[in-house]
Amino acid sequence: MEKFKLKEGEEYIALKDLIKILGWADTGGEAMSRIDNQEIKLNGAIETQRRKKVRSGDVVMFGSSQAQVE
């Protein structure tokens, strides 16, 4: 499982931004499309909110890829 560390002072990151940073999408549009197509899971459940706040301890999944936010 991949680890993603929030920047100092950040409480959360938007789901669409995290998908781009992790390299699961090349553009913001592609990231939003993956969310709209229900390809992304947050803590085991399909997530459809593009700007969902992903916080420390959350696990994001795309296909066989997983990342935990710290």
mmCIF file of N, CA, C and O in Angstrom:
data_model
loop_
_atom_site.group_PDB
_atom_site.id
_atom_site.type_symbol
_atom_site.label_atom_id
_atom_site.label_comp_id
_atom_site.label_asym_id
_atom_site.label_seq_id
_atom_site.Cartn_x
_atom_site.Cartn_y
_atom_site.Cartn_z
ATOM 1 N N MET A 1 0.839 -1.182 0.000
ATOM 2 C CA MET A 1 0.000 0.000 0.000
ATOM 3 C C MET A 1 0.887 1.250 0.000
ATOM 4 O O MET A 1 1.825 1.350 0.768
ATOM 5 N N GLU A 2 0.543 2.169 -0.863
ATOM 6 C CA GLU A 2 1.257 3.432 -0.975
ATOM 7 C C GLU A 2 0.865 4.349 0.196
ATOM 8 O O GLU A 2 -0.237 4.268 0.711
ATOM 9 N N LYS A 3 1.779 5.214 0.602
ATOM 10 C CA LYS A 3 1.505 6.183 1.667
ATOM 11 C C LYS A 3 1.532 7.585 1.068
ATOM 12 O O LYS A 3 2.354 7.896 0.215
ATOM 13 N N PHE A 4 0.601 8.440 1.519
ATOM 14 C CA PHE A 4 0.591 9.842 1.113
ATOM 15 C C PHE A 4 0.547 10.685 2.375
ATOM 16 O O PHE A 4 -0.348 10.529 3.195
ATOM 17 N N LYS A 5 1.536 11.558 2.532
ATOM 18 C CA LYS A 5 1.614 12.404 3.721
ATOM 19 C C LYS A 5 1.077 13.784 3.411
ATOM 20 O O LYS A 5 1.521 14.428 2.461
ATOM 21 N N LEU A 6 0.119 14.223 4.230
ATOM 22 C CA LEU A 6 -0.404 15.574 4.088
ATOM 23 C C LEU A 6 0.695 16.580 4.423
ATOM 24 O O LEU A 6 1.579 16.297 5.246
ATOM 25 N N LYS A 7 0.635 17.738 3.794
ATOM 26 C CA LYS A 7 1.608 18.790 4.090
ATOM 27 C C LYS A 7 1.393 19.302 5.506
ATOM 28 O O LYS A 7 0.299 19.222 6.052
ATOM 29 N N GLU A 8 2.452 19.849 6.090
ATOM 30 C CA GLU A 8 2.393 20.423 7.430
ATOM 31 C C GLU A 8 1.272 21.460 7.497
ATOM 32 O O GLU A 8 1.197 22.341 6.653
ATOM 33 N N GLY A 9 0.381 21.317 8.462
ATOM 34 C CA GLY A 9 -0.708 22.270 8.647
ATOM 35 C C GLY A 9 -1.968 21.949 7.852
ATOM 36 O O GLY A 9 -3.000 22.569 8.075
ATOM 37 N N GLU A 10 -1.901 20.998 6.924
ATOM 38 C CA GLU A 10 -3.082 20.606 6.150
ATOM 39 C C GLU A 10 -3.907 19.598 6.939
ATOM 40 O O GLU A 10 -3.363 18.649 7.485
ATOM 41 N N GLU A 11 -5.221 19.796 6.959
ATOM 42 C CA GLU A 11 -6.117 18.856 7.630
ATOM 43 C C GLU A 11 -6.641 17.815 6.659
ATOM 44 O O GLU A 11 -7.018 16.719 7.063
ATOM 45 N N TYR A 12 -6.698 18.190 5.363
ATOM 46 C CA TYR A 12 -7.266 17.290 4.367
ATOM 47 C C TYR A 12 -6.760 17.673 2.979
ATOM 48 O O TYR A 12 -6.137 18.711 2.789
ATOM 49 N N ILE A 13 -7.068 16.801 2.001
ATOM 50 C CA ILE A 13 -6.819 17.081 0.597
ATOM 51 C C ILE A 13 -8.075 16.660 -0.164
ATOM 52 O O ILE A 13 -8.724 15.671 0.208
ATOM 53 N N ALA A 14 -8.425 17.412 -1.190
ATOM 54 C CA ALA A 14 -9.595 17.061 -1.996
ATOM 55 C C ALA A 14 -9.309 15.769 -2.755
ATOM 56 O O ALA A 14 -8.198 15.560 -3.261
ATOM 57 N N LEU A 15 -10.299 14.901 -2.847
ATOM 58 C CA LEU A 15 -10.135 13.598 -3.496
ATOM 59 C C LEU A 15 -9.598 13.734 -4.912
ATOM 60 O O LEU A 15 -8.660 13.029 -5.292
ATOM 61 N N LYS A 16 -10.149 14.651 -5.712
ATOM 62 C CA LYS A 16 -9.696 14.800 -7.103
ATOM 63 C C LYS A 16 -8.227 15.213 -7.176
ATOM 64 O O LYS A 16 -7.498 14.762 -8.057
ATOM 65 N N ASP A 17 -7.770 16.017 -6.228
ATOM 66 C CA ASP A 17 -6.365 16.435 -6.201
ATOM 67 C C ASP A 17 -5.465 15.269 -5.802
ATOM 68 O O ASP A 17 -4.376 15.094 -6.356
ATOM 69 N N LEU A 18 -5.913 14.478 -4.857
ATOM 70 C CA LEU A 18 -5.135 13.317 -4.410
ATOM 71 C C LEU A 18 -4.950 12.318 -5.549
ATOM 72 O O LEU A 18 -3.852 11.785 -5.744
ATOM 73 N N ILE A 19 -6.002 12.078 -6.313
ATOM 74 C CA ILE A 19 -5.919 11.138 -7.437
ATOM 75 C C ILE A 19 -4.859 11.592 -8.442
ATOM 76 O O ILE A 19 -4.093 10.779 -8.956
ATOM 77 N N LYS A 20 -4.805 12.890 -8.705
ATOM 78 C CA LYS A 20 -3.786 13.426 -9.618
ATOM 79 C C LYS A 20 -2.383 13.252 -9.041
ATOM 80 O O LYS A 20 -1.468 12.801 -9.726
ATOM 81 N N ILE A 21 -2.204 13.596 -7.775
ATOM 82 C CA ILE A 21 -0.885 13.507 -7.136
ATOM 83 C C ILE A 21 -0.374 12.071 -7.110
ATOM 84 O O ILE A 21 0.806 11.817 -7.308
ATOM 85 N N LEU A 22 -1.286 11.128 -6.871
ATOM 86 C CA LEU A 22 -0.891 9.717 -6.817
ATOM 87 C C LEU A 22 -0.560 9.160 -8.200
ATOM 88 O O LEU A 22 -0.033 8.054 -8.315
ATOM 89 N N GLY A 23 -0.905 9.909 -9.254
ATOM 90 C CA GLY A 23 -0.619 9.448 -10.611
ATOM 91 C C GLY A 23 -1.685 8.530 -11.171
ATOM 92 O O GLY A 23 -1.469 7.872 -12.189
ATOM 93 N N TRP A 24 -2.838 8.473 -10.531
ATOM 94 C CA TRP A 24 -3.928 7.624 -11.003
ATOM 95 C C TRP A 24 -4.699 8.307 -12.121
ATOM 96 O O TRP A 24 -5.535 7.683 -12.772
ATOM 97 N N ALA A 25 -4.423 9.603 -12.338
ATOM 98 C CA ALA A 25 -5.015 10.379 -13.430
ATOM 99 C C ALA A 25 -3.999 11.431 -13.843
ATOM 100 O O ALA A 25 -3.277 11.962 -12.999
ATOM 101 N N ASP A 26 -3.936 11.714 -15.136
ATOM 102 C CA ASP A 26 -2.972 12.695 -15.637
ATOM 103 C C ASP A 26 -3.475 14.124 -15.518
ATOM 104 O O ASP A 26 -2.682 15.054 -15.422
ATOM 105 N N THR A 27 -4.792 14.306 -15.546
ATOM 106 C CA THR A 27 -5.373 15.647 -15.496
ATOM 107 C C THR A 27 -6.497 15.691 -14.468
ATOM 108 O O THR A 27 -7.005 14.647 -14.048
ATOM 109 N N GLY A 28 -6.894 16.901 -14.111
ATOM 110 C CA GLY A 28 -8.020 17.056 -13.200
ATOM 111 C C GLY A 28 -9.304 16.516 -13.801
ATOM 112 O O GLY A 28 -10.129 15.929 -13.107
ATOM 113 N N GLY A 29 -9.469 16.717 -15.108
ATOM 114 C CA GLY A 29 -10.655 16.198 -15.789
ATOM 115 C C GLY A 29 -10.722 14.690 -15.740
ATOM 116 O O GLY A 29 -11.792 14.106 -15.538
ATOM 117 N N GLU A 30 -9.583 14.061 -15.928
ATOM 118 C CA GLU A 30 -9.534 12.594 -15.864
ATOM 119 C C GLU A 30 -9.827 12.118 -14.443
ATOM 120 O O GLU A 30 -10.539 11.120 -14.244
ATOM 121 N N ALA A 31 -9.316 12.830 -13.447
ATOM 122 C CA ALA A 31 -9.576 12.473 -12.051
ATOM 123 C C ALA A 31 -11.068 12.557 -11.748
ATOM 124 O O ALA A 31 -11.643 11.650 -11.143
ATOM 125 N N MET A 32 -11.705 13.641 -12.196
ATOM 126 C CA MET A 32 -13.141 13.802 -11.965
ATOM 127 C C MET A 32 -13.941 12.734 -12.705
ATOM 128 O O MET A 32 -14.937 12.222 -12.191
ATOM 129 N N SER A 33 -13.485 12.357 -13.886
ATOM 130 C CA SER A 33 -14.155 11.311 -14.657
ATOM 131 C C SER A 33 -14.084 9.970 -13.923
ATOM 132 O O SER A 33 -15.069 9.229 -13.878
ATOM 133 N N ARG A 34 -12.928 9.661 -13.349
ATOM 134 C CA ARG A 34 -12.787 8.407 -12.590
ATOM 135 C C ARG A 34 -13.755 8.384 -11.402
ATOM 136 O O ARG A 34 -14.357 7.349 -11.095
ATOM 137 N N ILE A 35 -13.904 9.541 -10.738
ATOM 138 C CA ILE A 35 -14.835 9.625 -9.606
ATOM 139 C C ILE A 35 -16.271 9.478 -10.106
ATOM 140 O O ILE A 35 -17.055 8.708 -9.544
ATOM 141 N N ASP A 36 -16.616 10.199 -11.175
ATOM 142 C CA ASP A 36 -17.973 10.142 -11.737
ATOM 143 C C ASP A 36 -18.341 8.734 -12.206
ATOM 144 O O ASP A 36 -19.491 8.324 -12.126
ATOM 145 N N ASN A 37 -17.341 7.991 -12.698
ATOM 146 C CA ASN A 37 -17.561 6.625 -13.186
ATOM 147 C C ASN A 37 -17.508 5.583 -12.069
ATOM 148 O O ASN A 37 -17.494 4.384 -12.340
ATOM 149 N N GLN A 38 -17.449 6.057 -10.824
ATOM 150 C CA GLN A 38 -17.454 5.199 -9.636
ATOM 151 C C GLN A 38 -16.290 4.208 -9.619
ATOM 152 O O GLN A 38 -16.435 3.058 -9.213
ATOM 153 N N GLU A 39 -15.120 4.670 -10.048
ATOM 154 C CA GLU A 39 -13.917 3.838 -10.057
ATOM 155 C C GLU A 39 -13.086 3.993 -8.787
ATOM 156 O O GLU A 39 -12.141 3.238 -8.576
ATOM 157 N N ILE A 40 -13.428 4.976 -7.951
ATOM 158 C CA ILE A 40 -12.634 5.289 -6.762
ATOM 159 C C ILE A 40 -13.397 4.892 -5.509
ATOM 160 O O ILE A 40 -14.585 5.182 -5.367
ATOM 161 N N LYS A 41 -12.695 4.241 -4.581
ATOM 162 C CA LYS A 41 -13.283 3.896 -3.293
ATOM 163 C C LYS A 41 -12.533 4.646 -2.198
ATOM 164 O O LYS A 41 -11.311 4.804 -2.265
ATOM 165 N N LEU A 42 -13.287 5.086 -1.206
ATOM 166 C CA LEU A 42 -12.714 5.733 -0.033
ATOM 167 C C LEU A 42 -13.146 4.928 1.181
ATOM 168 O O LEU A 42 -14.347 4.774 1.430
ATOM 169 N N ASN A 43 -12.176 4.375 1.876
ATOM 170 C CA ASN A 43 -12.453 3.532 3.048
ATOM 171 C C ASN A 43 -13.415 2.394 2.724
ATOM 172 O O ASN A 43 -14.304 2.063 3.496
ATOM 173 N N GLY A 44 -13.240 1.802 1.535
ATOM 174 C CA GLY A 44 -14.004 0.623 1.145
ATOM 175 C C GLY A 44 -15.325 0.890 0.455
ATOM 176 O O GLY A 44 -15.975 -0.038 -0.007
ATOM 177 N N ALA A 45 -15.761 2.152 0.388
ATOM 178 C CA ALA A 45 -17.039 2.484 -0.237
ATOM 179 C C ALA A 45 -16.811 3.365 -1.467
ATOM 180 O O ALA A 45 -15.924 4.221 -1.458
ATOM 181 N N ILE A 46 -17.603 3.157 -2.503
ATOM 182 C CA ILE A 46 -17.491 3.981 -3.706
ATOM 183 C C ILE A 46 -17.770 5.432 -3.338
ATOM 184 O O ILE A 46 -18.747 5.725 -2.646
ATOM 185 N N GLU A 47 -16.893 6.325 -3.787
ATOM 186 C CA GLU A 47 -17.036 7.748 -3.483
ATOM 187 C C GLU A 47 -17.366 8.511 -4.758
ATOM 188 O O GLU A 47 -16.689 8.339 -5.770
ATOM 189 N N THR A 48 -18.405 9.340 -4.717
ATOM 190 C CA THR A 48 -18.837 10.092 -5.897
ATOM 191 C C THR A 48 -18.660 11.598 -5.740
ATOM 192 O O THR A 48 -18.951 12.343 -6.659
ATOM 193 N N GLN A 49 -18.177 12.039 -4.588
ATOM 194 C CA GLN A 49 -17.963 13.470 -4.371
ATOM 195 C C GLN A 49 -16.555 13.852 -4.819
ATOM 196 O O GLN A 49 -15.579 13.388 -4.232
ATOM 197 N N ARG A 50 -16.472 14.693 -5.835
ATOM 198 C CA ARG A 50 -15.176 15.075 -6.391
ATOM 199 C C ARG A 50 -14.287 15.788 -5.374
ATOM 200 O O ARG A 50 -13.085 15.607 -5.357
ATOM 201 N N ARG A 51 -14.876 16.643 -4.577
ATOM 202 C CA ARG A 51 -14.102 17.450 -3.622
ATOM 203 C C ARG A 51 -14.153 16.875 -2.197
ATOM 204 O O ARG A 51 -13.911 17.601 -1.238
ATOM 205 N N LYS A 52 -14.457 15.610 -2.088
ATOM 206 C CA LYS A 52 -14.524 14.957 -0.782
ATOM 207 C C LYS A 52 -13.223 15.205 -0.026
ATOM 208 O O LYS A 52 -12.135 15.068 -0.577
ATOM 209 N N LYS A 53 -13.343 15.592 1.235
ATOM 210 C CA LYS A 53 -12.162 15.847 2.056
ATOM 211 C C LYS A 53 -11.575 14.515 2.511
ATOM 212 O O LYS A 53 -12.219 13.761 3.242
ATOM 213 N N VAL A 54 -10.362 14.234 2.074
ATOM 214 C CA VAL A 54 -9.671 13.007 2.459
ATOM 215 C C VAL A 54 -8.711 13.382 3.582
ATOM 216 O O VAL A 54 -7.863 14.259 3.418
ATOM 217 N N ARG A 55 -8.867 12.736 4.707
ATOM 218 C CA ARG A 55 -8.110 13.095 5.912
ATOM 219 C C ARG A 55 -7.136 11.978 6.316
ATOM 220 O O ARG A 55 -7.199 10.869 5.807
ATOM 221 N N SER A 56 -6.292 12.304 7.259
ATOM 222 C CA SER A 56 -5.324 11.342 7.782
ATOM 223 C C SER A 56 -6.040 10.086 8.263
ATOM 224 O O SER A 56 -7.063 10.164 8.941
ATOM 225 N N GLY A 57 -5.523 8.928 7.879
ATOM 226 C CA GLY A 57 -6.114 7.645 8.259
ATOM 227 C C GLY A 57 -7.016 7.062 7.191
ATOM 228 O O GLY A 57 -7.331 5.874 7.233
ATOM 229 N N ASP A 58 -7.457 7.886 6.228
ATOM 230 C CA ASP A 58 -8.316 7.386 5.156
ATOM 231 C C ASP A 58 -7.519 6.542 4.168
ATOM 232 O O ASP A 58 -6.330 6.773 3.953
ATOM 233 N N VAL A 59 -8.201 5.569 3.556
ATOM 234 C CA VAL A 59 -7.595 4.715 2.538
ATOM 235 C C VAL A 59 -8.375 4.908 1.238
ATOM 236 O O VAL A 59 -9.593 4.776 1.214
ATOM 237 N N VAL A 60 -7.650 5.235 0.174
ATOM 238 C CA VAL A 60 -8.247 5.456 -1.143
ATOM 239 C C VAL A 60 -7.822 4.306 -2.045
ATOM 240 O O VAL A 60 -6.665 3.877 -2.012
ATOM 241 N N MET A 61 -8.776 3.786 -2.848
ATOM 242 C CA MET A 61 -8.499 2.650 -3.719
ATOM 243 C C MET A 61 -8.944 2.935 -5.145
ATOM 244 O O MET A 61 -9.988 3.547 -5.365
ATOM 245 N N PHE A 62 -8.115 2.491 -6.092
ATOM 246 C CA PHE A 62 -8.436 2.575 -7.512
ATOM 247 C C PHE A 62 -7.934 1.296 -8.145
ATOM 248 O O PHE A 62 -6.728 1.047 -8.209
ATOM 249 N N GLY A 63 -8.840 0.436 -8.571
ATOM 250 C CA GLY A 63 -8.447 -0.866 -9.116
ATOM 251 C C GLY A 63 -7.685 -1.649 -8.055
ATOM 252 O O GLY A 63 -8.157 -1.825 -6.947
ATOM 253 N N SER A 64 -6.470 -2.066 -8.387
ATOM 254 C CA SER A 64 -5.658 -2.817 -7.426
ATOM 255 C C SER A 64 -4.715 -1.912 -6.630
ATOM 256 O O SER A 64 -3.964 -2.379 -5.794
ATOM 257 N N SER A 65 -4.769 -0.604 -6.894
ATOM 258 C CA SER A 65 -3.910 0.359 -6.183
ATOM 259 C C SER A 65 -4.598 0.886 -4.940
ATOM 260 O O SER A 65 -5.802 1.126 -4.936
ATOM 261 N N GLN A 66 -3.798 1.040 -3.883
ATOM 262 C CA GLN A 66 -4.312 1.572 -2.628
ATOM 263 C C GLN A 66 -3.325 2.601 -2.083
ATOM 264 O O GLN A 66 -2.126 2.445 -2.251
ATOM 265 N N ALA A 67 -3.864 3.620 -1.416
ATOM 266 C CA ALA A 67 -3.001 4.612 -0.771
ATOM 267 C C ALA A 67 -3.633 5.002 0.555
ATOM 268 O O ALA A 67 -4.842 5.213 0.632
ATOM 269 N N GLN A 68 -2.801 5.096 1.581
ATOM 270 C CA GLN A 68 -3.261 5.546 2.887
ATOM 271 C C GLN A 68 -2.739 6.954 3.130
ATOM 272 O O GLN A 68 -1.565 7.237 2.892
ATOM 273 N N VAL A 69 -3.617 7.811 3.583
ATOM 274 C CA VAL A 69 -3.258 9.208 3.867
ATOM 275 C C VAL A 69 -2.775 9.296 5.304
ATOM 276 O O VAL A 69 -3.388 8.734 6.215
ATOM 277 N N GLU A 70 -1.659 9.982 5.482
ATOM 278 C CA GLU A 70 -1.084 10.147 6.824
ATOM 279 C C GLU A 70 -1.009 11.613 7.188
ATOM 280 O O GLU A 70 -0.889 12.458 6.350
#
